[in-house]
């Protein structure tokens, strides 16, 4: 990696001072924030980013709190580790799917080190993007090499002009829980539904995966009370030991004597963002979970899916996961 | 085929006092068997198995504590005063004319040496073309990036398919398809196929696999000018280092000492110093400072060899009674810039008429190197698949069909091993023994089998010394290397056994080229070569000690025996002496004895069978291996624990090969996409099934048993998947996409 200055600020204001201006997109990679470093280090080593300054967020006080409000709400600060989420009994009670998603990330070592902020803001894993030599559209090039290339792991939904999948396991679970992101920039704080935090390559900048401006960072995620919801996170990986999702389903259901009152289905590993399957959600409402409703939900969730040459298997795979998740909660 | 016996019988009658034995000779890790005439002398014996105290028992590795506490020093860990860190620049293009301007790199602060690795036209992706030595690893990398390189791209082919199309760029000036068989007369096999009652065919493919040694390739050269150098090498052959290094340093081989204290795996890929070692030597010569050059992981993937891929087009005729009447194969090896190890067909089974055409296709990628049982796992995958297809085609029990087609001379062995595997995996109770499970169940279970063969014989390359000091301490010395397999441990245990001592009383000193010669570890030849020489040295030391003691105590040396730290006259137990006192009697010089290979203490020829039980989730295509069983004859097991580790490790490596591993190179960009441990997937602990390793009772001497262990596991898994759900995956690895696509195709059919 290229040599950089290592900065350990003591206050949030100092961090904000270091960051470029809100519109200064050209300067975005001049300063990089480091949380657990599990993603950033890979990027630095492959020269995908070559910052002049790396700012250690871990030296900031007060960003590692995991709080459970009396009303059932949950506040997860950006520097809470994945291991802390995974091992919190209270979280597992309030929202099993968030705890399960955290526990499904990578390996024990990476979960001990990796943070919620880093997990949500991590960059794509597409193997073209991750090779310095391939100047793909995500790196300012003209082409998505995965589109006509070796795309077994790429998107079947929401793709174009880039076909990355969002790599985060936490993101689908938090979106399904209806979480909001609290963002801090030079001009102050803003709050946004986490679902709107992530951007499709066709909507936002193809170079980015979320709405953060160059002067902003993620402070925390707030999860509304999950009372009455049952939930689960099912992740399919090629290798059990540690692997990103080929497909994943975050499912939350409000059931009333076996009948679905409300449903949230968010897919991971299949689209450039956590993919909300709203048609499938709507179709489930008022139904019991049985073979017919599972089949219908699974089909509706994948409406619009377009397979590239090598990733067609993700369609039946995702449908199977949806069915498994529904059966598990019923 | 690389390891066929030249002849079945010795070339002639042995001379008086001599005898003929089969030995395995290794060239670059590929073994072949030849006859050798050796002295027919009386020597030490391993003795009755039930009387052994240390040898063949379960002994934890003597270097275990050092390794788990991190004290063990691997080549990577070597730090020397004034040492520079070096890195290599890899050619980023598969085929290019290269021009380098090193000036800017040389001027960089902290960069001490820069060398070009002498290539104008690069023919394979990732070939090291320059190297930089600097005060820190980071500065070395900065130095690499300061090199101004211009690459004039040439057309390339990085997949076998691209290399075989009309007008493909020539990877090899003599053509991309090489090593074509001379025998092209297929008339006999074609006639047999035409007459066959039932025919089966298919094309099986295996990808390129990487050795994935945890310690990467490289060396640390301690040369500061003058006429001596020490090279710390991560190698499978201590004695492959000095000559190589001396050439680059401008020294004589005996001015270079190789040190291989511990090394982190090689699997056949680490002989000699390689391009990386050459670069380190050139840099040391230029800077006159010690240089540390060990590949990073990406370089390891690009430029440290691999197991060749292959395509096996097979066709077989089979009678309804279960006999393979005809077999025809065309094998195309994918060995990158080199030829690829032979992938022998028909593998083990013996059709009545067989024909195999062998050839290789060249691509602009790193050449293959020997890898644990070169050629055999590839051949096994195709052949075992074909065996199941043939059995299904005639509706015969998969084990029974195998037993009917075993090779002459091996029928009893393999039948017994197949039966044992079948028993241990629960074959009799399995519902789908002659057809696969066609039910609509979501989770399905299947079982598969495979066979293995290997030579594993030794040879007379080892010289071992045993020293007994007057303070009672004992050392065994050999230049051999321990690949993590337990060599150091059996060196000590064999000596302790022979001298009647406890294991902790003997210290094994190995991994240094100033000690006695030893063969490189390739073709499973180390144990069968070294252990007999260790035994012989210990036996000679014991005899020399007894001679001394007979002078001292009276009695006859040949009646002496030892045990429990005591030496005594077996005919008169009152005549005895404690170990310490006995050694004190040796005087300040102590005693040293040499040992050489003893053919009667080693043997050759391994056979094994494995079975796998898997569960397939037909909705997701997930394959979960539930159980694996390995049954093998192993000769004298030197250490039950390390031998078991070899069988378990073989099953693990085969599982990983079958389910996950594959080199991925973009054919258009010429870019290696998964040259790291995230995208190149190796099995981890959660992927490992319940494993059972069984050694058959085997009265023979020591045989190298580690390679056979890796041959059939993935074949058994692929067969188990087919048995479970009907999907025949013809191309490894068996990932969920292939299984889901296969299930969809089955449904349509
Ligand atoms: C081998 C391997 C396997 C992995 N497997 C998985 C997996 O299965 N599932 C999964 O979800 N992830 C996986 N990861 C990805 C990732 O490393 C972890 O998920 C981890 O949570 C990242 O967190 P971190 O704190 O280490 O991030 P960092 O590397 O510190 O940061 C990641 C990125 O986010 C930015 N960032 C960090 N914090 C903030 C903030 N508060 N505001 C704004 N930007 C911020 C950084 O600048 C950087 O660009 C894997 C990584 C590796 C190396």
PDB file of C-alpha atoms and ligand atoms in Angstrom, chain A residues 31-43 57 63 78-80 82 101 104-107 110-111 113-123 125 167-171 197 208 210 212 216-220 233 235 237 239 242-245, chain B residues 677-678, ligand 1:
ATOM      1  CA  UNK A  31      -8.839  10.844   3.494  1.00  0.00           C
ATOM      2  CA  UNK A  32     -10.104   7.404   4.470  1.00  0.00           C
ATOM      3  CA  UNK A  33     -11.843   6.475   7.684  1.00  0.00           C
ATOM      4  CA  UNK A  34     -10.715   3.284   9.322  1.00  0.00           C
ATOM      5  CA  UNK A  35     -12.920   1.376  11.733  1.00  0.00           C
ATOM      6  CA  UNK A  36     -12.019  -2.325  12.072  1.00  0.00           C
ATOM      7  CA  UNK A  37      -9.969  -2.103   8.889  1.00  0.00           C
ATOM      8  CA  UNK A  38     -11.080  -5.512   7.650  1.00  0.00           C
ATOM      9  CA  UNK A  39     -12.283  -4.099   4.380  1.00  0.00           C
ATOM     10  CA  UNK A  40     -10.166  -0.997   4.053  1.00  0.00           C
ATOM     11  CA  UNK A  41      -6.874  -2.831   4.421  1.00  0.00           C
ATOM     12  CA  UNK A  42      -7.673  -5.024   1.450  1.00  0.00           C
ATOM     13  CA  UNK A  43      -8.434  -1.930  -0.596  1.00  0.00           C
ATOM     14  CA  UNK A  57     -12.205   6.116  14.182  1.00  0.00           C
ATOM     15  CA  UNK A  63     -19.051   5.447  19.184  1.00  0.00           C
ATOM     16  CA  UNK A  78     -20.991   2.712  14.269  1.00  0.00           C
ATOM     17  CA  UNK A  79     -18.069   1.164  16.127  1.00  0.00           C
ATOM     18  CA  UNK A  80     -20.006  -1.657  17.750  1.00  0.00           C
ATOM     19  CA  UNK A  82     -20.055  -7.633  14.805  1.00  0.00           C
ATOM     20  CA  UNK A 101     -26.820 -11.751  10.282  1.00  0.00           C
ATOM     21  CA  UNK A 104     -22.941 -15.040   9.679  1.00  0.00           C
ATOM     22  CA  UNK A 105     -20.284 -12.541   8.647  1.00  0.00           C
ATOM     23  CA  UNK A 106     -16.846 -13.868   7.732  1.00  0.00           C
ATOM     24  CA  UNK A 107     -14.900 -15.522  10.557  1.00  0.00           C
ATOM     25  CA  UNK A 110     -13.033 -10.667  11.407  1.00  0.00           C
ATOM     26  CA  UNK A 111     -16.160 -10.321  13.529  1.00  0.00           C
ATOM     27  CA  UNK A 113     -12.462  -6.652  14.585  1.00  0.00           C
ATOM     28  CA  UNK A 114     -15.139  -5.593  12.095  1.00  0.00           C
ATOM     29  CA  UNK A 115     -17.682  -2.928  12.994  1.00  0.00           C
ATOM     30  CA  UNK A 116     -21.251  -2.137  12.065  1.00  0.00           C
ATOM     31  CA  UNK A 117     -20.260   1.115  10.338  1.00  0.00           C
ATOM     32  CA  UNK A 118     -17.542  -0.637   8.380  1.00  0.00           C
ATOM     33  CA  UNK A 119     -19.840  -3.472   7.485  1.00  0.00           C
ATOM     34  CA  UNK A 120     -22.511  -1.149   6.083  1.00  0.00           C
ATOM     35  CA  UNK A 121     -20.001   1.077   4.277  1.00  0.00           C
ATOM     36  CA  UNK A 122     -17.757  -1.699   2.950  1.00  0.00           C
ATOM     37  CA  UNK A 123     -16.967  -1.730  -0.752  1.00  0.00           C
ATOM     38  CA  UNK A 125     -16.144  -7.747  -3.487  1.00  0.00           C
ATOM     39  CA  UNK A 167     -21.601  -7.628   0.243  1.00  0.00           C
ATOM     40  CA  UNK A 168     -22.998  -6.746   3.659  1.00  0.00           C
ATOM     41  CA  UNK A 169     -24.904  -9.319   5.669  1.00  0.00           C
ATOM     42  CA  UNK A 170     -26.057  -6.806   8.235  1.00  0.00           C
ATOM     43  CA  UNK A 171     -27.621  -4.493   5.689  1.00  0.00           C
ATOM     44  CA  UNK A 197     -29.050   4.876   2.466  1.00  0.00           C
ATOM     45  CA  UNK A 208     -20.504   4.550  -4.748  1.00  0.00           C
ATOM     46  CA  UNK A 210     -24.575   4.759  -0.594  1.00  0.00           C
ATOM     47  CA  UNK A 212     -22.749   9.483   2.102  1.00  0.00           C
ATOM     48  CA  UNK A 216     -20.072  12.578   6.014  1.00  0.00           C
ATOM     49  CA  UNK A 217     -19.797   9.549   8.178  1.00  0.00           C
ATOM     50  CA  UNK A 218     -22.233   7.099   9.653  1.00  0.00           C
ATOM     51  CA  UNK A 219     -22.743   7.671  13.375  1.00  0.00           C
ATOM     52  CA  UNK A 220     -25.229   5.020  14.315  1.00  0.00           C
ATOM     53  CA  UNK A 233     -31.661 -14.333   8.510  1.00  0.00           C
ATOM     54  CA  UNK A 235     -27.514 -16.990   4.283  1.00  0.00           C
ATOM     55  CA  UNK A 237     -22.531 -19.593   1.134  1.00  0.00           C
ATOM     56  CA  UNK A 239     -18.141 -22.671   1.823  1.00  0.00           C
ATOM     57  CA  UNK A 242     -16.223 -18.148   5.932  1.00  0.00           C
ATOM     58  CA  UNK A 243     -17.742 -16.775   2.812  1.00  0.00           C
ATOM     59  CA  UNK A 244     -19.834 -13.975   1.448  1.00  0.00           C
ATOM     60  CA  UNK A 245     -23.445 -14.746   0.627  1.00  0.00           C
TER      61      UNK A 245
ATOM     62  CA  UNK B 677      -7.429 -16.897  -0.006  1.00  0.00           C
ATOM     63  CA  UNK B 678     -10.748 -15.117  -0.127  1.00  0.00           C
TER      64      UNK B 678
HETATM   65  C1  LIG C   1     -12.111 -12.649   4.273  1.00  0.00           C
HETATM   66  C2  LIG C   1     -13.249 -11.718   4.505  1.00  0.00           C
HETATM   67  C3  LIG C   1     -14.522 -12.204   4.572  1.00  0.00           C
HETATM   68  C4  LIG C   1     -15.583 -11.356   4.798  1.00  0.00           C
HETATM   69  N1  LIG C   1     -16.824 -11.887   4.846  1.00  0.00           N
HETATM   70  C5  LIG C   1     -17.882 -11.079   5.037  1.00  0.00           C
HETATM   71  C6  LIG C   1     -19.200 -11.599   5.087  1.00  0.00           C
HETATM   72  O1  LIG C   1     -19.413 -12.801   4.988  1.00  0.00           O
HETATM   73  N2  LIG C   1     -20.223 -10.735   5.244  1.00  0.00           N
HETATM   74  C7  LIG C   1     -20.029  -9.393   5.375  1.00  0.00           C
HETATM   75  O2  LIG C   1     -20.996  -8.675   5.555  1.00  0.00           O
HETATM   76  N3  LIG C   1     -18.798  -8.875   5.318  1.00  0.00           N
HETATM   77  C8  LIG C   1     -17.727  -9.669   5.168  1.00  0.00           C
HETATM   78  N4  LIG C   1     -16.465  -9.134   5.125  1.00  0.00           N
HETATM   79  C9  LIG C   1     -16.339  -7.679   4.970  1.00  0.00           C
HETATM   80  C10 LIG C   1     -15.979  -6.740   6.127  1.00  0.00           C
HETATM   81  O3  LIG C   1     -14.598  -6.767   6.360  1.00  0.00           O
HETATM   82  C11 LIG C   1     -16.653  -6.948   7.411  1.00  0.00           C
HETATM   83  O4  LIG C   1     -18.004  -7.112   7.165  1.00  0.00           O
HETATM   84  C12 LIG C   1     -16.443  -5.834   8.460  1.00  0.00           C
HETATM   85  O5  LIG C   1     -17.627  -5.584   9.135  1.00  0.00           O
HETATM   86  C13 LIG C   1     -15.957  -4.520   7.970  1.00  0.00           C
HETATM   87  O6  LIG C   1     -15.895  -3.670   9.087  1.00  0.00           O
HETATM   88  P1  LIG C   1     -14.611  -2.842   9.487  1.00  0.00           P
HETATM   89  O7  LIG C   1     -14.949  -2.074  10.688  1.00  0.00           O
HETATM   90  O8  LIG C   1     -13.456  -3.738   9.593  1.00  0.00           O
HETATM   91  O9  LIG C   1     -14.491  -1.912   8.207  1.00  0.00           O
HETATM   92  P2  LIG C   1     -13.324  -0.957   7.699  1.00  0.00           P
HETATM   93  O10 LIG C   1     -12.451  -1.734   6.800  1.00  0.00           O
HETATM   94  O11 LIG C   1     -12.702  -0.219   8.796  1.00  0.00           O
HETATM   95  O12 LIG C   1     -14.199   0.032   6.836  1.00  0.00           O
HETATM   96  C14 LIG C   1     -14.854  -0.363   5.663  1.00  0.00           C
HETATM   97  C15 LIG C   1     -15.215   0.854   4.829  1.00  0.00           C
HETATM   98  O13 LIG C   1     -16.184   1.602   5.471  1.00  0.00           O
HETATM   99  C16 LIG C   1     -15.714   2.912   5.758  1.00  0.00           C
HETATM  100  N5  LIG C   1     -16.228   3.235   7.077  1.00  0.00           N
HETATM  101  C17 LIG C   1     -15.972   2.554   8.222  1.00  0.00           C
HETATM  102  N6  LIG C   1     -16.682   3.090   9.224  1.00  0.00           N
HETATM  103  C18 LIG C   1     -17.394   4.116   8.713  1.00  0.00           C
HETATM  104  C19 LIG C   1     -18.310   5.063   9.240  1.00  0.00           C
HETATM  105  N7  LIG C   1     -18.664   5.035  10.516  1.00  0.00           N
HETATM  106  N8  LIG C   1     -18.856   5.984   8.418  1.00  0.00           N
HETATM  107  C20 LIG C   1     -18.513   6.022   7.110  1.00  0.00           C
HETATM  108  N9  LIG C   1     -17.661   5.156   6.550  1.00  0.00           N
HETATM  109  C21 LIG C   1     -17.110   4.221   7.348  1.00  0.00           C
HETATM  110  C22 LIG C   1     -14.216   2.841   5.643  1.00  0.00           C
HETATM  111  O14 LIG C   1     -13.686   4.061   5.263  1.00  0.00           O
HETATM  112  C23 LIG C   1     -14.049   1.792   4.591  1.00  0.00           C
HETATM  113  O15 LIG C   1     -14.163   2.333   3.320  1.00  0.00           O
HETATM  114  C24 LIG C   1     -15.370  -9.964   4.940  1.00  0.00           C
HETATM  115  C25 LIG C   1     -14.080  -9.474   4.855  1.00  0.00           C
HETATM  116  C26 LIG C   1     -13.030 -10.319   4.662  1.00  0.00           C
HETATM  117  C27 LIG C   1     -11.657  -9.738   4.605  1.00  0.00           C
END
